């Protein structure tokens, strides 16, 4: 067991570079299974989830070399289409190998994926997409099995713009015969990054970033390429809130301002100064800030992955705020922990009503999922006294070297390891 000890009250100052995006590198690593050639990925973040994806690809027979922030994937020795359940259960994104395996080999077997416990997170949209492309799916004893003699392009209308389903269908359709059109597709920047990567390998895809994506099937992908992933917009947003909540000033480098417009708009509405310059964002906290009304939505709406971090910020706002979570039905597990720190939050169905308080106070809290953990770190940085955060392994899934990087900005945060 490890825990983070945070002593709050220091305004964060300085400059910090954002890492490559977790939600871009995971599908991109999975998409490498579609290629017959070696690929090199750059800007790879140092995360547990990347390690899990590495082990997943290795279990299928890929050879992977991870050096610093570069990963080389050599898929030439692939020999298995079955994802070990120990890996599938470790993270939801392990489901992203299904599309590439189906596309390349016409088959896969995988157990239902695990990941953050933020909602039921079914797989129905992925499965409907695979079936529409011509696969026969069997669901049995917690496993999903797919078989297809040949995948054929078709039109698929998603009931909801699911990020994972859009990516899985794109990847499966890349080597299908004919044209596939995904309507009501997710528009997240990570989908655009996946399209750019696949096209660089030789795929023919356009429309990512809009709600219709067209995939013209190709026979094979065999270009040796190198590719740099986009910066992580959720890490960017988390640092933006860190500057605001500690009333500090941060220069956030290697950012794409358009990817965090929804966060920028809300921080500005609260009274925080945010300046955008090419690939950097400068955030200057204000002594006091106003409450907000926030609804999480698919991109370009306010991201659900920033909801917990924004909630802790609003705990310290003037007046009452409302957050409505429209993406995941169970994404309020941080509420109980924030209450322990003095947050005044009422839950009513999908909404959280937050009455601003003048201060939060440190105590022992538990990170129940990745972004809940980020919210508790932010709360600890702003709180009086010392906050002890348990469940740190959740944070390590999505933030690399978080405490070292925060310390460089003046934060008092360290990790206790080897606790019995
Ligand atoms: C991805 C992100 C995650 C983010 C989420 C929403 C990755 C690796 N993870 O997760 O960080 O929080 O997008 O922005 O990119 N749904 C169904 N049936 C399905 C699939 C999804 O009902 O077959 C529902 C889910 O239960 C959820 C909603 O659709 O309520 C959104 O899920 P989805 O967009 O698929 O999220 P993920 O791809 O799992």
XYZ file of C-alpha atoms and ligand atoms in Angstrom:
459
model
C 0.000 0.000 0.000
C 1.239 3.469 -0.847
C -0.177 6.834 0.077
C 0.378 10.466 -0.756
C 0.928 13.024 1.975
C -0.002 16.544 0.892
C 0.456 19.682 2.964
C -1.659 22.405 1.439
C -1.478 26.138 1.220
C 1.422 26.778 -1.191
C 0.483 28.564 -4.439
C 1.930 26.564 -7.352
C 4.285 28.546 -9.584
C 6.491 27.761 -12.548
C 6.257 25.908 -15.797
C 5.239 22.327 -16.477
C 5.191 20.310 -19.706
C 2.169 18.110 -20.395
C 2.799 14.410 -21.188
C 1.451 12.462 -24.148
C -2.232 11.581 -23.883
C -3.188 8.385 -22.092
C -6.398 8.109 -24.088
C -4.493 8.539 -27.366
C -1.547 6.223 -26.731
C -3.725 3.293 -25.598
C -5.802 2.973 -28.811
C -2.714 3.802 -30.890
C -0.698 1.002 -29.267
C -3.648 -1.347 -29.890
C -3.933 -0.176 -33.513
C -0.324 -1.245 -34.063
C -1.666 -4.828 -34.151
C -3.157 -4.004 -37.556
C 0.269 -3.416 -39.063
C 2.636 -5.990 -40.462
C 5.601 -3.702 -39.845
C 7.458 -2.262 -36.924
C 6.223 1.127 -35.653
C 7.757 3.642 -33.284
C 5.584 5.751 -30.978
C 6.940 8.931 -29.403
C 5.788 11.106 -26.518
C 4.635 8.035 -24.592
C 3.515 8.916 -21.050
C 4.950 7.036 -18.075
C 1.767 5.330 -16.853
C 0.586 2.023 -15.403
C -2.060 1.789 -18.144
C 0.669 1.976 -20.812
C 2.453 -0.854 -19.023
C -0.786 -2.877 -18.991
C -1.308 -2.293 -22.720
C 2.326 -3.280 -23.326
C 1.789 -6.543 -21.453
C -1.476 -7.121 -23.332
C 0.203 -6.729 -26.737
C 3.105 -8.934 -25.592
C 0.665 -11.638 -24.508
C -0.607 -11.666 -28.115
C 2.932 -12.131 -29.448
C 4.050 -8.559 -30.222
C 7.625 -7.568 -29.338
C 7.789 -4.246 -27.515
C 10.720 -2.078 -26.548
C 10.060 0.838 -24.204
C 12.916 3.344 -23.966
C 12.236 6.617 -22.156
C 9.187 8.109 -23.845
C 9.486 5.976 -26.989
C 7.889 2.611 -27.660
C 8.752 0.346 -30.548
C 6.064 -2.186 -31.423
C 6.968 -5.104 -33.640
C 3.788 -7.017 -34.447
C 5.397 -9.555 -36.819
C 5.281 -12.452 -34.323
C 1.597 -12.198 -33.343
C 0.359 -15.686 -32.484
C -2.677 -15.288 -30.219
C -6.049 -13.550 -30.442
C -7.032 -14.238 -26.845
C -6.615 -11.509 -24.230
C -5.702 -12.971 -20.800
C -8.476 -12.059 -18.369
C -5.980 -10.891 -15.725
C -4.962 -8.091 -18.125
C -8.452 -7.385 -19.471
C -9.770 -6.865 -15.969
C -6.982 -4.434 -15.059
C -8.204 -1.665 -17.358
C -11.183 -0.880 -19.538
C -8.992 0.190 -22.459
C -7.790 -3.396 -22.909
C -11.006 -3.753 -24.944
C -9.300 -1.672 -27.636
C -7.410 -4.703 -28.936
C -10.721 -6.319 -29.982
C -11.201 -4.163 -33.093
C -7.636 -4.626 -34.392
C -7.637 -8.405 -33.727
C -10.969 -8.804 -35.484
C -9.791 -6.648 -38.395
C -6.470 -8.411 -38.854
C -7.285 -12.038 -37.942
C -11.102 -12.251 -38.118
C -11.324 -13.422 -34.519
C -10.745 -12.560 -30.854
C -11.624 -13.800 -27.407
C -11.540 -11.472 -24.409
C -13.194 -11.232 -21.034
C -15.272 -8.194 -20.177
C -12.900 -5.337 -19.379
C -12.355 -3.758 -15.961
C -11.172 -0.218 -15.222
C -12.499 2.597 -13.077
C -15.731 1.788 -11.250
C -17.552 4.848 -12.477
C -20.575 3.213 -14.079
C -21.764 0.019 -15.722
C -19.734 0.694 -18.906
C -21.333 -1.955 -21.143
C -19.876 -3.147 -24.468
C -23.121 -3.267 -26.491
C -22.149 -0.507 -28.944
C -18.796 -2.156 -29.707
C -20.539 -5.501 -30.250
C -23.264 -4.035 -32.476
C -20.544 -2.444 -34.586
C -18.574 -5.699 -34.944
C -21.786 -7.554 -35.873
C -22.689 -4.924 -38.468
C -19.282 -5.528 -40.071
C -20.152 -9.231 -40.341
C -18.720 -10.807 -37.170
C -20.550 -13.464 -35.210
C -20.374 -12.654 -31.507
C -20.819 -15.068 -28.602
C -21.061 -13.774 -25.061
C -20.532 -16.515 -22.529
C -19.344 -16.693 -18.900
C -17.983 -13.149 -18.963
C -16.181 -13.631 -22.286
C -16.809 -12.055 -25.652
C -15.831 -14.197 -28.647
C -15.887 -12.969 -32.225
C -15.494 -14.816 -35.530
C -15.700 -13.479 -39.064
C -14.773 -15.144 -42.334
C -14.581 -11.693 -43.861
C -15.466 -8.199 -42.617
C -17.523 -6.052 -44.983
C -17.898 -2.284 -44.862
C -21.308 -0.946 -43.879
C -23.096 2.024 -42.278
C -23.215 2.023 -38.488
C -25.222 4.498 -36.436
C -24.073 4.629 -32.818
C -26.872 5.163 -30.256
C -24.377 7.216 -28.236
C -21.050 8.684 -29.408
C -18.942 6.214 -27.407
C -15.216 6.891 -27.638
C -14.160 3.243 -27.330
C -16.827 1.927 -29.714
C -15.903 4.536 -32.353
C -12.212 3.571 -32.053
C -12.842 -0.176 -32.099
C -15.097 0.053 -35.155
C -12.604 2.327 -36.966
C -9.815 -0.166 -36.321
C -11.870 -3.242 -37.287
C -13.047 -1.528 -40.496
C -9.556 -0.441 -41.575
C -8.863 -3.808 -43.246
C -12.520 -4.640 -44.116
C -13.715 -4.966 -47.686
C -15.390 -1.765 -48.938
C -16.464 1.377 -47.124
C -17.665 1.774 -43.549
C -19.401 4.899 -42.315
C -19.773 5.509 -38.582
C -22.534 7.991 -37.806
C -22.970 9.747 -34.461
C -19.288 8.965 -33.927
C -17.391 10.327 -30.930
C -15.504 13.534 -31.830
C -12.793 13.511 -29.159
C -9.283 14.687 -30.210
C -7.979 11.181 -29.459
C -10.167 9.838 -32.302
C -8.506 12.313 -34.677
C -5.099 11.183 -33.404
C -6.011 7.545 -34.047
C -7.158 8.415 -37.588
C -3.889 10.267 -38.268
C -1.870 7.328 -36.982
C -3.792 4.729 -38.984
C -3.564 6.856 -42.140
C 0.178 7.260 -41.673
C 0.389 3.443 -41.622
C -1.560 3.292 -44.896
C -5.251 3.325 -43.890
C -7.842 5.469 -45.696
C -9.968 7.211 -43.080
C -11.486 10.680 -42.993
C -14.000 12.596 -40.940
C -12.589 11.972 -37.444
C -13.405 14.977 -35.270
C -16.823 15.229 -36.963
C -19.838 13.053 -36.335
C -19.454 10.924 -39.486
C -16.283 8.947 -40.099
C -15.630 7.205 -43.416
C -13.248 4.268 -43.565
C -12.322 2.909 -47.001
C -10.940 -0.564 -46.355
C -7.383 -1.350 -47.499
C -5.730 -4.763 -47.976
C -2.916 -4.303 -45.484
C -0.939 -1.823 -43.393
C 2.790 -2.308 -43.782
C 4.527 1.065 -43.589
C 7.284 1.381 -41.016
C 6.475 4.690 -39.366
C 7.113 6.750 -36.297
C 4.339 8.770 -34.704
C 4.112 11.284 -31.839
C 0.910 11.260 -29.762
C -0.977 14.421 -28.839
C -0.601 15.964 -25.367
C -2.985 14.867 -22.650
C -5.889 17.313 -22.401
C -7.041 15.933 -19.058
C -3.585 16.333 -17.546
C -3.565 19.862 -19.033
C -6.912 20.603 -17.403
C -5.770 19.129 -14.088
C -2.746 21.476 -14.019
C -5.007 24.395 -14.970
C -7.196 23.693 -11.951
C -4.065 23.182 -9.789
C -2.956 26.747 -10.619
C -6.441 28.130 -9.966
C -7.221 26.273 -6.736
C -3.859 27.139 -5.117
C -4.155 30.781 -6.273
C -0.836 30.329 -8.041
C 0.381 30.873 -11.605
C 1.425 28.107 -14.002
C 2.748 28.101 -17.519
C 1.505 24.842 -19.005
C 3.705 23.866 -21.954
C 3.129 21.296 -24.704
C -0.624 21.893 -24.548
C -3.212 22.231 -27.303
C -5.475 25.071 -26.132
C -8.389 24.076 -28.436
C -8.563 20.686 -26.729
C -9.344 22.265 -23.360
C -11.669 25.086 -24.492
C -14.512 23.821 -22.292
C -12.294 23.899 -19.180
C -10.836 27.298 -20.122
C -14.318 28.770 -20.601
C -15.484 27.549 -17.189
C -12.363 28.743 -15.357
C -12.710 32.169 -16.979
C -16.389 32.286 -16.050
C -15.351 31.642 -12.432
C -12.935 34.587 -12.578
C -9.601 32.830 -13.239
C -7.228 34.372 -15.806
C -6.380 31.986 -18.640
C -4.129 33.067 -21.508
C -3.603 30.874 -24.571
C -0.411 31.082 -26.647
C 0.224 28.599 -29.495
C 1.168 25.483 -27.545
C 1.001 26.851 -24.030
C -1.573 28.001 -21.550
C -0.917 30.408 -18.700
C -3.281 30.197 -15.763
C -3.290 32.758 -12.984
C -5.457 32.017 -9.978
C -7.696 34.612 -8.389
C -8.064 35.118 -4.601
C -11.790 34.322 -4.842
C -13.884 32.730 -7.571
C -17.522 32.302 -8.498
C -19.672 29.174 -8.504
C -20.578 27.580 -11.837
C -23.143 25.407 -13.569
C -21.373 22.549 -15.400
C -22.797 19.688 -17.467
C -20.498 16.953 -18.698
C -20.976 16.130 -22.378
C -19.136 14.337 -25.179
C -16.407 16.480 -26.811
C -16.435 19.443 -27.400
C -18.592 19.642 -24.258
C -17.159 19.674 -20.751
C -15.224 16.397 -20.253
C -16.429 13.928 -17.651
C -12.754 13.205 -16.924
C -12.425 16.775 -15.518
C -15.621 16.643 -13.446
C -14.069 15.547 -10.104
C -11.210 18.081 -10.392
C -13.708 20.855 -11.140
C -15.904 19.775 -8.253
C -13.148 20.283 -5.695
C -12.435 23.704 -7.212
C -16.124 24.605 -6.840
C -16.110 23.472 -3.203
C -14.061 26.635 -2.564
C -16.074 28.958 -4.839
C -18.330 31.760 -3.705
C -21.990 30.751 -3.894
C -23.642 27.565 -5.072
C -22.611 25.472 -8.077
C -24.344 22.629 -9.895
C -22.593 19.822 -11.735
C -24.623 17.420 -13.866
C -22.843 14.221 -14.880
C -24.297 13.046 -18.183
C -21.721 10.441 -19.255
C -21.204 8.003 -16.357
C -23.995 7.251 -13.896
C -21.740 6.416 -10.955
C -19.077 9.067 -11.196
C -19.591 10.659 -7.791
C -17.521 8.401 -5.574
C -15.218 11.329 -4.741
C -18.140 13.227 -3.184
C -17.964 11.349 0.128
C -14.204 11.965 0.340
C -14.548 15.679 -0.465
C -17.198 15.932 2.253
C -14.674 14.520 4.721
C -12.429 17.446 3.795
C -15.254 19.899 4.540
C -16.901 20.129 1.095
C -20.661 20.783 1.220
C -22.081 18.669 -1.583
C -25.587 17.245 -2.010
C -26.350 14.624 -4.625
C -29.684 14.635 -6.421
C -29.808 11.991 -9.142
C -27.267 12.930 -11.783
C -26.624 16.354 -10.223
C -24.337 17.523 -7.452
C -25.167 20.760 -5.682
C -22.068 22.310 -4.201
C -22.250 25.089 -1.627
C -18.953 26.941 -1.563
C -17.051 26.944 1.749
C -14.125 29.215 2.718
C -11.710 26.344 3.349
C -11.118 22.610 3.087
C -9.281 20.751 5.830
C -6.820 17.909 5.457
C -7.768 14.422 6.632
C -7.353 10.799 5.485
C -9.174 10.164 2.191
C -9.232 7.418 -0.402
C -8.900 7.689 -4.169
C -11.621 5.423 -5.570
C -10.751 5.928 -9.224
C -8.260 7.807 -11.379
C -9.826 11.266 -11.667
C -11.317 11.087 -8.163
C -7.703 10.678 -7.033
C -6.702 13.789 -8.994
C -9.487 15.749 -7.287
C -8.203 14.688 -3.863
C -4.651 15.770 -4.723
C -6.004 19.169 -5.797
C -8.071 19.364 -2.616
C -4.990 18.505 -0.564
C -2.932 21.220 -2.290
C -5.551 23.820 -1.372
C -6.560 22.530 2.066
C -5.407 23.598 5.481
C -3.142 21.084 7.216
C -2.151 17.716 5.838
C -4.171 15.381 3.633
C -3.352 11.675 3.390
C -4.517 10.067 0.157
C -4.861 6.290 -0.020
C -5.547 4.240 -3.157
C -2.658 5.916 -5.008
C -2.441 3.086 -7.578
C -5.493 4.632 -9.279
C -3.554 7.871 -9.840
C -0.559 6.021 -11.270
C -2.799 4.638 -14.024
C -3.183 8.090 -15.559
C -0.634 10.560 -14.154
C 3.106 9.935 -14.516
C 5.516 11.123 -11.786
C 2.761 13.340 -10.449
C 4.249 14.157 -7.082
C 7.759 14.904 -8.444
C 6.272 17.234 -11.026
C 4.054 19.002 -8.493
C 7.006 19.382 -6.113
C 8.927 21.230 -8.860
C 6.071 23.738 -8.825
C 6.359 24.256 -5.072
C 3.854 21.699 -3.802
C 4.515 19.876 -0.561
C 3.636 16.352 -1.547
C 5.418 13.062 -1.079
C 4.739 9.358 -1.288
C 4.913 6.923 1.571
C 5.759 3.436 0.371
C 6.177 -0.002 1.937
C 3.410 0.475 4.460
C 2.395 -2.741 6.133
C -13.208 6.867 -22.846
C -12.009 7.333 -22.049
C -12.427 7.759 -20.649
C -13.549 8.792 -20.718
C -14.690 8.322 -21.616
C -15.748 9.378 -21.854
C -10.221 6.035 -23.016
C -9.204 4.969 -22.848
N -11.046 6.262 -21.984
O -13.747 5.733 -22.159
O -11.298 8.308 -19.990
O -14.056 9.021 -19.422
O -14.163 7.923 -22.909
O -15.183 10.518 -22.373
O -10.265 6.698 -24.038
N -21.458 2.980 -23.417
C -22.488 2.106 -23.652
N -22.235 1.023 -24.455
C -21.007 0.809 -25.028
C -19.968 1.715 -24.786
C -20.224 2.811 -23.968
O -23.592 2.272 -23.156
O -20.870 -0.183 -25.750
C -21.703 4.130 -22.517
C -20.832 4.069 -21.268
O -21.416 3.245 -20.288
C -20.788 5.508 -20.851
C -20.805 6.244 -22.183
O -21.281 5.316 -23.155
O -21.934 5.847 -20.115
C -19.454 6.776 -22.615
O -18.527 5.715 -22.688
P -17.343 5.678 -23.745
O -17.353 6.943 -24.543
O -17.431 4.387 -24.474
O -16.089 5.668 -22.789
P -14.786 4.779 -22.896
O -14.392 4.634 -24.320
O -14.927 3.589 -22.038
